[in-house]
PDB file of C-alpha atoms in Angstrom:
ATOM      1  CA  UNK A   1       0.483  -6.317  15.300  1.00 56.00           C
ATOM      2  CA  UNK A   2      -1.746  -2.991  15.683  1.00 61.00           C
ATOM      3  CA  UNK A   3      -5.335  -2.576  14.474  1.00 74.00           C
ATOM      4  CA  UNK A   4      -6.835   0.121  13.197  1.00 77.00           C
ATOM      5  CA  UNK A   5      -6.523   2.917  10.701  1.00 81.00           C
ATOM      6  CA  UNK A   6      -3.291   3.964   9.238  1.00 80.00           C
ATOM      7  CA  UNK A   7      -2.740   7.307   7.498  1.00 88.00           C
ATOM      8  CA  UNK A   8       0.878   6.995   5.703  1.00 91.00           C
ATOM      9  CA  UNK A   9       1.561   9.959   3.511  1.00 92.00           C
ATOM     10  CA  UNK A  10       2.065   9.027  -0.062  1.00 90.00           C
ATOM     11  CA  UNK A  11       5.317  10.616  -0.815  1.00 92.00           C
ATOM     12  CA  UNK A  12       6.520   8.580   2.162  1.00 94.00           C
ATOM     13  CA  UNK A  13       5.284   5.196   0.220  1.00 93.00           C
ATOM     14  CA  UNK A  14       8.102   3.642  -1.822  1.00 93.00           C
ATOM     15  CA  UNK A  15       6.069   0.125  -2.810  1.00 92.00           C
ATOM     16  CA  UNK A  16       3.393  -2.186  -2.223  1.00 92.00           C
ATOM     17  CA  UNK A  17       3.671  -6.145  -2.065  1.00 93.00           C
ATOM     18  CA  UNK A  18       0.845  -8.594  -3.004  1.00 92.00           C
ATOM     19  CA  UNK A  19       0.396 -11.973  -1.897  1.00 93.00           C
ATOM     20  CA  UNK A  20      -2.785 -12.972  -2.325  1.00 90.00           C
ATOM     21  CA  UNK A  21      -5.274 -10.415  -0.557  1.00 89.00           C
ATOM     22  CA  UNK A  22      -2.511  -9.729   2.054  1.00 95.00           C
ATOM     23  CA  UNK A  23      -0.933  -6.347   1.346  1.00 95.00           C
ATOM     24  CA  UNK A  24       2.330  -5.028   2.796  1.00 95.00           C
ATOM     25  CA  UNK A  25       2.931  -1.066   1.949  1.00 95.00           C
ATOM     26  CA  UNK A  26       6.639  -0.210   2.650  1.00 96.00           C
ATOM     27  CA  UNK A  27       7.231   3.339   3.598  1.00 97.00           C
ATOM     28  CA  UNK A  28       9.361   5.452   5.256  1.00 96.00           C
ATOM     29  CA  UNK A  29       8.265   4.202   8.789  1.00 94.00           C
ATOM     30  CA  UNK A  30       8.644   0.594   8.133  1.00 95.00           C
ATOM     31  CA  UNK A  31       6.052  -1.555   6.653  1.00 95.00           C
ATOM     32  CA  UNK A  32       2.365  -2.216   7.118  1.00 93.00           C
ATOM     33  CA  UNK A  33       0.127  -5.158   6.440  1.00 93.00           C
ATOM     34  CA  UNK A  34      -3.351  -5.095   5.988  1.00 93.00           C
ATOM     35  CA  UNK A  35      -6.006  -7.030   3.603  1.00 92.00           C
ATOM     36  CA  UNK A  36      -7.270  -5.571   0.801  1.00 91.00           C
ATOM     37  CA  UNK A  37      -7.180  -5.982  -2.989  1.00 91.00           C
ATOM     38  CA  UNK A  38      -4.095  -4.351  -4.946  1.00 89.00           C
ATOM     39  CA  UNK A  39      -6.403  -3.341  -7.735  1.00 88.00           C
ATOM     40  CA  UNK A  40      -8.305  -1.412  -5.161  1.00 90.00           C
ATOM     41  CA  UNK A  41      -4.982   0.534  -3.581  1.00 88.00           C
ATOM     42  CA  UNK A  42      -3.611   1.070  -7.441  1.00 86.00           C
ATOM     43  CA  UNK A  43      -7.269   2.289  -7.962  1.00 87.00           C
ATOM     44  CA  UNK A  44      -7.497   5.036  -5.325  1.00 87.00           C
ATOM     45  CA  UNK A  45      -3.620   6.076  -6.268  1.00 86.00           C
ATOM     46  CA  UNK A  46      -4.441   6.535 -10.086  1.00 81.00           C
ATOM     47  CA  UNK A  47      -3.910  10.302  -9.721  1.00 83.00           C
ATOM     48  CA  UNK A  48      -0.597   9.770  -8.037  1.00 81.00           C
ATOM     49  CA  UNK A  49       2.766   8.787  -9.165  1.00 77.00           C
ATOM     50  CA  UNK A  50       2.214   5.169  -8.384  1.00 76.00           C
ATOM     51  CA  UNK A  51       1.939   2.671 -11.196  1.00 70.00           C
ATOM     52  CA  UNK A  52       2.085  -1.644 -11.285  1.00 73.00           C
ATOM     53  CA  UNK A  53       5.129  -3.399 -11.976  1.00 73.00           C
ATOM     54  CA  UNK A  54       4.809  -7.458 -12.140  1.00 69.00           C
TER      55      UNK A  54
END
């Protein structure tokens, strides 16, 4: 697994998955996993066309 900072265009993102504090972003280039809070991701993308579905 690569470590570091990744930039993914929001237009390339299909969805996010959350399992505890392990998050995965599924995007055009594949799947990238990182540690964080889904609430922080949701907040940072709130002005984009993203929403949370349970």
